[in-house]
mmCIF file of C-alpha atoms in Angstrom:
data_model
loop_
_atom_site.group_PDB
_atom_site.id
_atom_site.type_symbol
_atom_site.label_atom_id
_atom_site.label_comp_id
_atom_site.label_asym_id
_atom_site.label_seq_id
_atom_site.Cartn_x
_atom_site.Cartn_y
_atom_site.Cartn_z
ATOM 1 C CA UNK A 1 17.594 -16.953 -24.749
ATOM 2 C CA UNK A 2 15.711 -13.622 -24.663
ATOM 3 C CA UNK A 3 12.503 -13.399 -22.470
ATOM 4 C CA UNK A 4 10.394 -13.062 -25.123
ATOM 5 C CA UNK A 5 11.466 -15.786 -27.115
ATOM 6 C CA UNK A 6 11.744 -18.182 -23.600
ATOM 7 C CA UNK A 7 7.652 -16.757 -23.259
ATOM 8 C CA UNK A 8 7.157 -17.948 -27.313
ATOM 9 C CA UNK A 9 8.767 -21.572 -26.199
ATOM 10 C CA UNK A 10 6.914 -21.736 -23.125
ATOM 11 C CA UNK A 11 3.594 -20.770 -24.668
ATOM 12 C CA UNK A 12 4.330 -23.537 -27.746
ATOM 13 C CA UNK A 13 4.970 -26.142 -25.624
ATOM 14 C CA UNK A 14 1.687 -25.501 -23.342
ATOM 15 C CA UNK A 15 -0.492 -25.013 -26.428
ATOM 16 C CA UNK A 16 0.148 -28.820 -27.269
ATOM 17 C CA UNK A 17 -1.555 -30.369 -24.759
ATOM 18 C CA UNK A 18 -4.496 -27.402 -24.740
ATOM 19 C CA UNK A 19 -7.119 -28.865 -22.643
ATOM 20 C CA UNK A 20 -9.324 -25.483 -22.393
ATOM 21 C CA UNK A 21 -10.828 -24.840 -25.427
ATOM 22 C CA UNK A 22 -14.178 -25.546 -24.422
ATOM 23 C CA UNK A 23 -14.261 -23.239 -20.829
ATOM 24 C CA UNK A 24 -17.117 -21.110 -20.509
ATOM 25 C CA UNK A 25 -15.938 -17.368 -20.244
ATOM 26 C CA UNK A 26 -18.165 -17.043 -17.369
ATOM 27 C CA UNK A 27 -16.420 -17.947 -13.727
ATOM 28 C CA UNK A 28 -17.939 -21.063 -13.000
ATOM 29 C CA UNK A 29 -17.304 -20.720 -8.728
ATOM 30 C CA UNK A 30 -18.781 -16.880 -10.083
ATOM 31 C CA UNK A 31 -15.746 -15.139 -7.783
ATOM 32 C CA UNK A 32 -13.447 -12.698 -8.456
ATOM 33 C CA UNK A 33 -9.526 -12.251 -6.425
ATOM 34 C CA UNK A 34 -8.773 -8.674 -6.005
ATOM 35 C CA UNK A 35 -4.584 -8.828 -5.497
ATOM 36 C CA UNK A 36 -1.291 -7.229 -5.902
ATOM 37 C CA UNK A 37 1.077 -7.892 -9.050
ATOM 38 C CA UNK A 38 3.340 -9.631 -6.643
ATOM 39 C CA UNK A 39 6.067 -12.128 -8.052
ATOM 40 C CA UNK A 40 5.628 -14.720 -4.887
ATOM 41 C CA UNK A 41 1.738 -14.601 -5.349
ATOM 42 C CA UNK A 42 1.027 -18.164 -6.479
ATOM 43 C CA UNK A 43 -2.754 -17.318 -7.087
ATOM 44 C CA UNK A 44 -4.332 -20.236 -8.339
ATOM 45 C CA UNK A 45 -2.331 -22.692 -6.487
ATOM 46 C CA UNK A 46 -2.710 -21.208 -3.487
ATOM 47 C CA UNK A 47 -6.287 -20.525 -3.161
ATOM 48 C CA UNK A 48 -6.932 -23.905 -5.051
ATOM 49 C CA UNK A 49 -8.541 -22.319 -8.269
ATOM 50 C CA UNK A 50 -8.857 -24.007 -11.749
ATOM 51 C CA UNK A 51 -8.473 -22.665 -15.086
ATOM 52 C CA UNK A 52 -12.209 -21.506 -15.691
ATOM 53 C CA UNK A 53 -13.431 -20.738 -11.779
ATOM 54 C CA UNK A 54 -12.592 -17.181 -11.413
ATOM 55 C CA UNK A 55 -11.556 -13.536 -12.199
ATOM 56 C CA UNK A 56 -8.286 -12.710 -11.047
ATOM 57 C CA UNK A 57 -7.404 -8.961 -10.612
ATOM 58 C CA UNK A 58 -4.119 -7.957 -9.951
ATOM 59 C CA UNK A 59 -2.477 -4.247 -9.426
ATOM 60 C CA UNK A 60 0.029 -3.253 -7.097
ATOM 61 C CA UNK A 61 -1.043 -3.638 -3.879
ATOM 62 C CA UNK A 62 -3.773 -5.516 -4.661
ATOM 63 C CA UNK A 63 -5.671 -1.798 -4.141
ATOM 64 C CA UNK A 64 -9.756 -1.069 -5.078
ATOM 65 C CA UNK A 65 -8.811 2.011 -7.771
ATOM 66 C CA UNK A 66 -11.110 3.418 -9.859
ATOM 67 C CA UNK A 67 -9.916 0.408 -12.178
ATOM 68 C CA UNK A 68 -10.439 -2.332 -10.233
ATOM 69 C CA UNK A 69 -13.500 -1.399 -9.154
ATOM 70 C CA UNK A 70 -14.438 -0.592 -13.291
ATOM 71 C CA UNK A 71 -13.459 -4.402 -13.798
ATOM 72 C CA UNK A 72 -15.446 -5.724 -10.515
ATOM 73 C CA UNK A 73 -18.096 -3.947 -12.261
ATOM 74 C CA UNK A 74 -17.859 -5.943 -15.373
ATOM 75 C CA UNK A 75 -17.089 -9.351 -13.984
ATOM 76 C CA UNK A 76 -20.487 -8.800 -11.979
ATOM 77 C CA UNK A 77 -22.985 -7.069 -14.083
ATOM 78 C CA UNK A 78 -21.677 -8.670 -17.304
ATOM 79 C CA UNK A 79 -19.610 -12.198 -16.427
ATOM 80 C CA UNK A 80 -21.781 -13.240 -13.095
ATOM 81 C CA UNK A 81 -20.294 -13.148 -10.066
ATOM 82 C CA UNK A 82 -21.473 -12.760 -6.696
ATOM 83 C CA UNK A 83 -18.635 -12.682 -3.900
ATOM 84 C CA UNK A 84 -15.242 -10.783 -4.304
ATOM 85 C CA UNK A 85 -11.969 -11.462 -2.141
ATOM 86 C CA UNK A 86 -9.318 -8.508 -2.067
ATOM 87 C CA UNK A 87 -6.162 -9.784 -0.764
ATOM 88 C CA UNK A 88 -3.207 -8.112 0.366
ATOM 89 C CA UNK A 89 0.289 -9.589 1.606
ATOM 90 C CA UNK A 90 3.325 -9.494 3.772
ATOM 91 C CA UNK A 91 5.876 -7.618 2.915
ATOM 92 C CA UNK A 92 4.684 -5.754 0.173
ATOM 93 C CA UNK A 93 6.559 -3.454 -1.501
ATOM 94 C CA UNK A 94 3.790 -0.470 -0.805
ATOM 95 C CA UNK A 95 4.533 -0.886 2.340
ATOM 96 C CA UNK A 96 8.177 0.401 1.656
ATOM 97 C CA UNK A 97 7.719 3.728 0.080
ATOM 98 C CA UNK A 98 5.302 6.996 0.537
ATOM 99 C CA UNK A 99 4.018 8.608 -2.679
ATOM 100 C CA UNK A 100 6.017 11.893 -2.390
ATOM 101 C CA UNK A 101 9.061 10.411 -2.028
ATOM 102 C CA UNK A 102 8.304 8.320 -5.165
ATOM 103 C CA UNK A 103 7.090 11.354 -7.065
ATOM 104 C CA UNK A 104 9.977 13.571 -6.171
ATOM 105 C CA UNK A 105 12.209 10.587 -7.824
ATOM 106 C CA UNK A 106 10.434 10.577 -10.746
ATOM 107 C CA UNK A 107 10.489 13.913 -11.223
ATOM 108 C CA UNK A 108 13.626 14.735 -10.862
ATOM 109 C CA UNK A 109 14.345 11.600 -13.304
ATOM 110 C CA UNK A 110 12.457 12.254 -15.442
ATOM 111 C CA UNK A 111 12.618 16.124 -15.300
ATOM 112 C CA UNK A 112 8.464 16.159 -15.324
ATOM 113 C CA UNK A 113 6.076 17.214 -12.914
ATOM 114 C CA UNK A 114 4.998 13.875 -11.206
ATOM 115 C CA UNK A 115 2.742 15.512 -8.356
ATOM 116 C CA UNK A 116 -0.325 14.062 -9.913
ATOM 117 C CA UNK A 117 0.501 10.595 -9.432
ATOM 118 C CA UNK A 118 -1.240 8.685 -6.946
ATOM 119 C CA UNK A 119 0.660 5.444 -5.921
ATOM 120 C CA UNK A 120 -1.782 3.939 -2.972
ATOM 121 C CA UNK A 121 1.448 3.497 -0.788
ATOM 122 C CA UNK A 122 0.291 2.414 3.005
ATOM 123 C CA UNK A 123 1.515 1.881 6.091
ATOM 124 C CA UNK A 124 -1.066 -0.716 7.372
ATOM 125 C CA UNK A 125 -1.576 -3.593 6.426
ATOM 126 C CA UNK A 126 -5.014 -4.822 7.738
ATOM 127 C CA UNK A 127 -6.299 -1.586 7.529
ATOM 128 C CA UNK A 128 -5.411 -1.297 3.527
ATOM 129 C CA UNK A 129 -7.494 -4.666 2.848
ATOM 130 C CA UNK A 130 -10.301 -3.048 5.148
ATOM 131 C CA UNK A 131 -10.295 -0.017 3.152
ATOM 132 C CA UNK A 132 -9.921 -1.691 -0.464
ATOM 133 C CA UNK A 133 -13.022 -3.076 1.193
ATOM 134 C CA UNK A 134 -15.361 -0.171 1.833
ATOM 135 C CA UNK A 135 -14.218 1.030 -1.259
ATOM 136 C CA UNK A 136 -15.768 -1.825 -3.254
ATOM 137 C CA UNK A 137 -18.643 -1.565 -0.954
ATOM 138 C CA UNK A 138 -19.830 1.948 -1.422
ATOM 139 C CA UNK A 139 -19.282 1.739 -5.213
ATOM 140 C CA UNK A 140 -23.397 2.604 -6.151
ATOM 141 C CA UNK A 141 -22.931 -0.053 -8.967
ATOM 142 C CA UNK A 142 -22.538 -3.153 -7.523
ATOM 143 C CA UNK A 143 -25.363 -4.400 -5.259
ATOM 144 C CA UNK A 144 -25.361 -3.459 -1.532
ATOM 145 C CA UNK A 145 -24.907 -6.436 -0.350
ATOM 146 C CA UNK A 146 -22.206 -8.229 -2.158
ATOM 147 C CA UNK A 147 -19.904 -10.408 -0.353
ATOM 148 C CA UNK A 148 -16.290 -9.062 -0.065
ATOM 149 C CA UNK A 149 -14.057 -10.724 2.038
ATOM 150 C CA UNK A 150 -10.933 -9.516 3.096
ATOM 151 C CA UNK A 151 -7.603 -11.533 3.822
ATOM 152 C CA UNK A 152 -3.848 -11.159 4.519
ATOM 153 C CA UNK A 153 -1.336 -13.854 2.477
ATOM 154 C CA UNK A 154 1.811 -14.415 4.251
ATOM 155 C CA UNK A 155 4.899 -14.568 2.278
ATOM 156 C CA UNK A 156 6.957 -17.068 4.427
ATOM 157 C CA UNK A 157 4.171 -19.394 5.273
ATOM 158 C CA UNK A 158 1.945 -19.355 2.396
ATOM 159 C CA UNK A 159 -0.528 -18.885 4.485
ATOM 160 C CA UNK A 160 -4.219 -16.978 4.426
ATOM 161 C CA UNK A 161 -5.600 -14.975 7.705
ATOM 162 C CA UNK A 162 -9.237 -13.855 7.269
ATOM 163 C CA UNK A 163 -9.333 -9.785 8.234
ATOM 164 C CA UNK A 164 -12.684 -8.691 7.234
ATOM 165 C CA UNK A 165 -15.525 -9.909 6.070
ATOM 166 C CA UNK A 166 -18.264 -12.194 7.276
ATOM 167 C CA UNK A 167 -17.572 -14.697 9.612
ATOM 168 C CA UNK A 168 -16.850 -18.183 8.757
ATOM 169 C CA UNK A 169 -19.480 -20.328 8.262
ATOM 170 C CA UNK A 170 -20.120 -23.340 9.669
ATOM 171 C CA UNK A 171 -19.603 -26.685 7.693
ATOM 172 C CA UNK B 1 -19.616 -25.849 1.178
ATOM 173 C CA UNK B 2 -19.190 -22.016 0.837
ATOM 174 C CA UNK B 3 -16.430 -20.534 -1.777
ATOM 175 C CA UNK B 4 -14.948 -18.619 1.257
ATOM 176 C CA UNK B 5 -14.447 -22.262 2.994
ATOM 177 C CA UNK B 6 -13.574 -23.700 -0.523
ATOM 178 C CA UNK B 7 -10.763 -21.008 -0.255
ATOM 179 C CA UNK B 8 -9.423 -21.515 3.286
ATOM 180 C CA UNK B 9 -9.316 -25.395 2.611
ATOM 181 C CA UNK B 10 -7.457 -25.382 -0.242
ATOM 182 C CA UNK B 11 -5.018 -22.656 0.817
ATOM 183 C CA UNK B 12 -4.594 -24.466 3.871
ATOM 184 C CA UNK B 13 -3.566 -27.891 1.659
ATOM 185 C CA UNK B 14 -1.001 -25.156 0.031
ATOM 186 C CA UNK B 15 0.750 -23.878 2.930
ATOM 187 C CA UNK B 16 1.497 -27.246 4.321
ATOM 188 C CA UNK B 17 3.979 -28.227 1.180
ATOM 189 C CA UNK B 18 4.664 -24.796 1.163
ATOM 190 C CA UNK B 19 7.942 -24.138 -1.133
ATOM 191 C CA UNK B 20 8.457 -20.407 -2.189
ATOM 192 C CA UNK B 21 9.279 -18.579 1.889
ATOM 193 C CA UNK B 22 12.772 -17.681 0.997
ATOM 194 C CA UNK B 23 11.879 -15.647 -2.875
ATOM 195 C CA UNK B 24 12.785 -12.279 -3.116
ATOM 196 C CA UNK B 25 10.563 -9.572 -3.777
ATOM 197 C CA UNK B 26 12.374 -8.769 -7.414
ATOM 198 C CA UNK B 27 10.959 -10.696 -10.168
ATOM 199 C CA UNK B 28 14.274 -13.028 -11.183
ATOM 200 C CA UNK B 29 13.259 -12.246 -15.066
ATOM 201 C CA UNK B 30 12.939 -8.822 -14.441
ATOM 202 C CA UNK B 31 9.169 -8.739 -17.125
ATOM 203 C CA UNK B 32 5.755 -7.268 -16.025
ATOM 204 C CA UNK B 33 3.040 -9.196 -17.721
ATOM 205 C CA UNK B 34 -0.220 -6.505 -18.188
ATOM 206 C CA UNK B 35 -3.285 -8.699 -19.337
ATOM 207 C CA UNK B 36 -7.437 -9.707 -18.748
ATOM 208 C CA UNK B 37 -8.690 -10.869 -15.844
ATOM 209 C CA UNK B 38 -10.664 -13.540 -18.056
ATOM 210 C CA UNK B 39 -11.262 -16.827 -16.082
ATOM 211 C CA UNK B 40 -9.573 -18.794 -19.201
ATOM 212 C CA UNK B 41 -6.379 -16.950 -19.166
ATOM 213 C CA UNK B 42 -3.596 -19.389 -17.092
ATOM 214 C CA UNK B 43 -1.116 -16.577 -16.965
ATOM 215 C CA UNK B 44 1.761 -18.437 -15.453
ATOM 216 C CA UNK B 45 1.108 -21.709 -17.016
ATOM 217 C CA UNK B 46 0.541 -20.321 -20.105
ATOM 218 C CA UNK B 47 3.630 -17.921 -20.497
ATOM 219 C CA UNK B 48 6.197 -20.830 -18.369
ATOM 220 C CA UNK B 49 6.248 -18.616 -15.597
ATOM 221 C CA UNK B 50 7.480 -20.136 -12.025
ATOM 222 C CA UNK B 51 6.272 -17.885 -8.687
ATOM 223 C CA UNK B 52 9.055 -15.752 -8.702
ATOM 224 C CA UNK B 53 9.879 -14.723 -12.159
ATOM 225 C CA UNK B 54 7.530 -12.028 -13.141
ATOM 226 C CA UNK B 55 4.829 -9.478 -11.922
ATOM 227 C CA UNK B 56 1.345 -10.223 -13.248
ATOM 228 C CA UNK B 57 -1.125 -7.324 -13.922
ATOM 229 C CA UNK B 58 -4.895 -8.173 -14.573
ATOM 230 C CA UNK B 59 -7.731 -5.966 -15.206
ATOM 231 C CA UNK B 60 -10.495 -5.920 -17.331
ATOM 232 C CA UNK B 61 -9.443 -6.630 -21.266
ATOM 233 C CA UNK B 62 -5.803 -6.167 -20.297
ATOM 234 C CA UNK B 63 -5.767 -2.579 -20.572
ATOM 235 C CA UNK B 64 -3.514 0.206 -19.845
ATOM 236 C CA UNK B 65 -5.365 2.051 -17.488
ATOM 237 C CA UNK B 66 -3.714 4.929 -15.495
ATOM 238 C CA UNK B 67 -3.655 2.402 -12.858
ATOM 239 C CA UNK B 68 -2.249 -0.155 -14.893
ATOM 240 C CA UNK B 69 0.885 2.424 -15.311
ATOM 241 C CA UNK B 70 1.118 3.177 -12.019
ATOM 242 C CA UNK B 71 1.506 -0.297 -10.912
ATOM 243 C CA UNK B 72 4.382 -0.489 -14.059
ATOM 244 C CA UNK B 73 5.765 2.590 -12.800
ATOM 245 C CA UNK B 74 6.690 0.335 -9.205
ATOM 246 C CA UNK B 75 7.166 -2.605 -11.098
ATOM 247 C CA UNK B 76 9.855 -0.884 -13.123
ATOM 248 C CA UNK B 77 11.402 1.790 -11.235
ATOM 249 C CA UNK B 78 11.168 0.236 -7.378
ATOM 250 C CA UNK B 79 11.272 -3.573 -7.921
ATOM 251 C CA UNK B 80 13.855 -3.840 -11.193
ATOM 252 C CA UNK B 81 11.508 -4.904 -14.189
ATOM 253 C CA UNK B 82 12.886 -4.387 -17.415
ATOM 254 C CA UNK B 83 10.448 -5.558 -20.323
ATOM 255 C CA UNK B 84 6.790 -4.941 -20.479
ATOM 256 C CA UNK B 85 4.324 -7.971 -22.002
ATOM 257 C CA UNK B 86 0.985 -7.009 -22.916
ATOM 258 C CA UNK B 87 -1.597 -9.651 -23.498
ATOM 259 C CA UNK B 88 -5.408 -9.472 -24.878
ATOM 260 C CA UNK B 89 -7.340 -12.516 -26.062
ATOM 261 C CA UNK B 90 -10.150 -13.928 -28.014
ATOM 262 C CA UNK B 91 -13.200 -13.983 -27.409
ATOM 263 C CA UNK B 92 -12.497 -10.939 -24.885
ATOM 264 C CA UNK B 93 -15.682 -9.604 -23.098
ATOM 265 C CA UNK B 94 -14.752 -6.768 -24.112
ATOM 266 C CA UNK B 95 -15.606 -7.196 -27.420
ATOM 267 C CA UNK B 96 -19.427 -7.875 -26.742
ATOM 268 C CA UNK B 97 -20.611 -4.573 -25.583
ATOM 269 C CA UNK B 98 -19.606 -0.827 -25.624
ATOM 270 C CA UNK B 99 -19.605 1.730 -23.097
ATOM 271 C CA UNK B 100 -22.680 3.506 -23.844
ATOM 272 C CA UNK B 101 -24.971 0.541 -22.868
ATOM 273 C CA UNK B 102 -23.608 -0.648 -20.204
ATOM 274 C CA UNK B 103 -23.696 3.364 -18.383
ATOM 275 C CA UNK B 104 -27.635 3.041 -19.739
ATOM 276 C CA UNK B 105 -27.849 -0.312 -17.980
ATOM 277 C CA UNK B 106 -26.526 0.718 -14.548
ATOM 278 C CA UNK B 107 -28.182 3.875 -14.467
ATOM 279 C CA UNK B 108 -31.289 2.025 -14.640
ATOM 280 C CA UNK B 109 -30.438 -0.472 -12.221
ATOM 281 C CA UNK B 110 -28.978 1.266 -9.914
ATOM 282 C CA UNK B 111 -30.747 4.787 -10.240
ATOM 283 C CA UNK B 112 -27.554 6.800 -10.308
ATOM 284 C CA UNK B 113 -26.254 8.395 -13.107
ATOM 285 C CA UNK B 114 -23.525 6.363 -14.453
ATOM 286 C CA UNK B 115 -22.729 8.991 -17.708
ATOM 287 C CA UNK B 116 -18.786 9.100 -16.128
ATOM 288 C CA UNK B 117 -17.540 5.636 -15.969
ATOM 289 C CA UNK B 118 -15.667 4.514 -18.324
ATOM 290 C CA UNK B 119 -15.024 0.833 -19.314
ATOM 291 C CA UNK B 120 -12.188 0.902 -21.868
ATOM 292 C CA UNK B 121 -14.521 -1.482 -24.146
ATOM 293 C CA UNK B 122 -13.297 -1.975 -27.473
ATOM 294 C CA UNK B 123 -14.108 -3.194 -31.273
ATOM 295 C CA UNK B 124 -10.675 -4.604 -32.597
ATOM 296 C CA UNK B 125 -8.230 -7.512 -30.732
ATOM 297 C CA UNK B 126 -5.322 -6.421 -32.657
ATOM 298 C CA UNK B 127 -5.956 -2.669 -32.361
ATOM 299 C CA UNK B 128 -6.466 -2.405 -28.755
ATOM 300 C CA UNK B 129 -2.829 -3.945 -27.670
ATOM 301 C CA UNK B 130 -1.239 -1.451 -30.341
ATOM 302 C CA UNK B 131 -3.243 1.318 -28.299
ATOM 303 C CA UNK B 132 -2.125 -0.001 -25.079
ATOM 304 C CA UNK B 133 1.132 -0.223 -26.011
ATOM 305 C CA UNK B 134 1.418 3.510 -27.501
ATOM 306 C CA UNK B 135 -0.266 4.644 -24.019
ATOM 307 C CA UNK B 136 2.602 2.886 -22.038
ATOM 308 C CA UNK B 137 5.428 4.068 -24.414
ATOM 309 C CA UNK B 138 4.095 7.495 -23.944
ATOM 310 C CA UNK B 139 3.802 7.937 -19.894
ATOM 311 C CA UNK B 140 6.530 10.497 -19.203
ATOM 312 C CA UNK B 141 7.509 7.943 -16.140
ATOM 313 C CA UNK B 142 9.065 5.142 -17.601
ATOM 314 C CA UNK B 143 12.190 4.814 -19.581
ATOM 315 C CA UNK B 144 11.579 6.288 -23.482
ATOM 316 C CA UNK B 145 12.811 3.142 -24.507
ATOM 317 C CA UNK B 146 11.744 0.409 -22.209
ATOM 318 C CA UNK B 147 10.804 -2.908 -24.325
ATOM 319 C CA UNK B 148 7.183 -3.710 -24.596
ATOM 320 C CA UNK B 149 5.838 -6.584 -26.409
ATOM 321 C CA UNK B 150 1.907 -7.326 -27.609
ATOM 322 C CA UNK B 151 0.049 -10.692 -28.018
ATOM 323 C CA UNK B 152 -3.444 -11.972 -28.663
ATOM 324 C CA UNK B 153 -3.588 -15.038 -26.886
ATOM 325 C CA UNK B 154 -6.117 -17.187 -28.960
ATOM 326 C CA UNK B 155 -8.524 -19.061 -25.911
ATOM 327 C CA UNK B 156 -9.543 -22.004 -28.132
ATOM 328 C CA UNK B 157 -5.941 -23.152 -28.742
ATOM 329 C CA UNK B 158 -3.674 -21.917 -26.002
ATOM 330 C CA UNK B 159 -1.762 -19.855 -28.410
ATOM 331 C CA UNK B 160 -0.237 -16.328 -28.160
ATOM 332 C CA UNK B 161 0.346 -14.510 -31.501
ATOM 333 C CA UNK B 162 2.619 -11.775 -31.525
ATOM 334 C CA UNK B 163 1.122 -8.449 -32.380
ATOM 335 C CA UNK B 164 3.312 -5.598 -31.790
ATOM 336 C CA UNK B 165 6.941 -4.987 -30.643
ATOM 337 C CA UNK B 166 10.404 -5.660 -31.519
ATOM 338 C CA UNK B 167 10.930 -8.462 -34.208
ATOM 339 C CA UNK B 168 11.925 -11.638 -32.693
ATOM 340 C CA UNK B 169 15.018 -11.865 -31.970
ATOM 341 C CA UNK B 170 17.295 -14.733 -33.971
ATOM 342 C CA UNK B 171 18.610 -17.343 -31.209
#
């Protein structure tokens, strides 16, 4: 069966038993996940969301562009919510390239001048989520003092580490 | 307790049963999904998507951004995706304001002059995936005739209706 008509199947079958007609389109735990396009990102499962509770944002690399930061805008001013958590993971595939090797493949495949491309590659992993972080921070159109917390996912584990952000609080 | 503990608790729950350590960094289906970061939208459930199978894009309205193509440019031409699925939905956000107010309202706000963002609001469901759709098919960076499909997915029903791209196919 062709992808799209597997996707059709799937979607019929779900559609069935639709139990989310009546969600608000407002985030009801009024957060928004900043994260990379990843295939072995489970988002929702594994940061224990429901249908309804947040925005999720997804690029690759899980990077504070121009975009994202447009669409943090959005969910905040417009959609209500207050805290933001940018999360970046183990073995990513930015981690694996530098832009100009990626746009001298491209254009020589494609026979086109690719130097304006920006791709966010990085070598760091910690120190991408901390800058995705400042990024989102000195936007001037979000308030100064919205909570962004910043976290590594590991691939093999499943497993969250806190990078940046404030500390934990106390139950 | 606090979202961010909310978050740590649950993903700690997660990691425990933990299942997916040993998934490659390919999508097995070889499809990018491009669509809103809506808080109704249940991408994977939705579509019959397992972690693993696909990448998932998510912005604001589900548009094509330039960084929306630069994450399908990686998706496509590092990490083996073949066929693009582009998803917008009822009752979009989107829909409910335009750009022009929502510069005048965060120049206000925020006291900065806000006259250069641009939020990629739009009038028309249907409309809007053709024009993302044209905007991928016409990056110089991807192959001329890579397959990209378009949906509305309707959030009272759980349905996706087919919008743009090839006719589906006979099984």
């Amino acid at each position: 069966m062709s992808e799209l008509n597997k996707i059709l199947a799937a979607n019929e079958e779900y559609s069935k038993d639709f139990r989310h007609g009546q969600l608000s389109h407002m985030p009801s735990r009024k957060i928004a996940i900043l994260t990379c396009m990843d295939t072995r990102l489970a988002v929702e499962d594994s940061l224990g969301l429901k249908t309804g509770d947040a925005h999720i944002l997804r690029n690759a690399g899980g990077i504070a562009t121009d975009d994202a930061i447009r669409s943090l805008i959005i969910s905040h001013e417009l959609l209500g919510t207050e805290e933001f958590f940018v999360i970046n993971h183990t073995n990513c595939g930015m981690l694996t390239f530098n832009d100009e090797e990626l746009r001298k493949k491209l254009s020589e495949k494609y026979k086109t001048n690719a130097s304006a491309l920006k791709f966010h590659s990085f070598p760091d992993l910690e120190a991408n989520v901390k800058n995705q972080i400042d990024k989102i921070k000195s936007t001037p159109f979000l308030p100064k003092d919205i909570q962004v917390y910043g976290f590594v996912y590991d691939v093999k584990t499943g497993r969250l580490k806190e990078v940046a952000g404030k500390e934990r609080e106390k139950e």
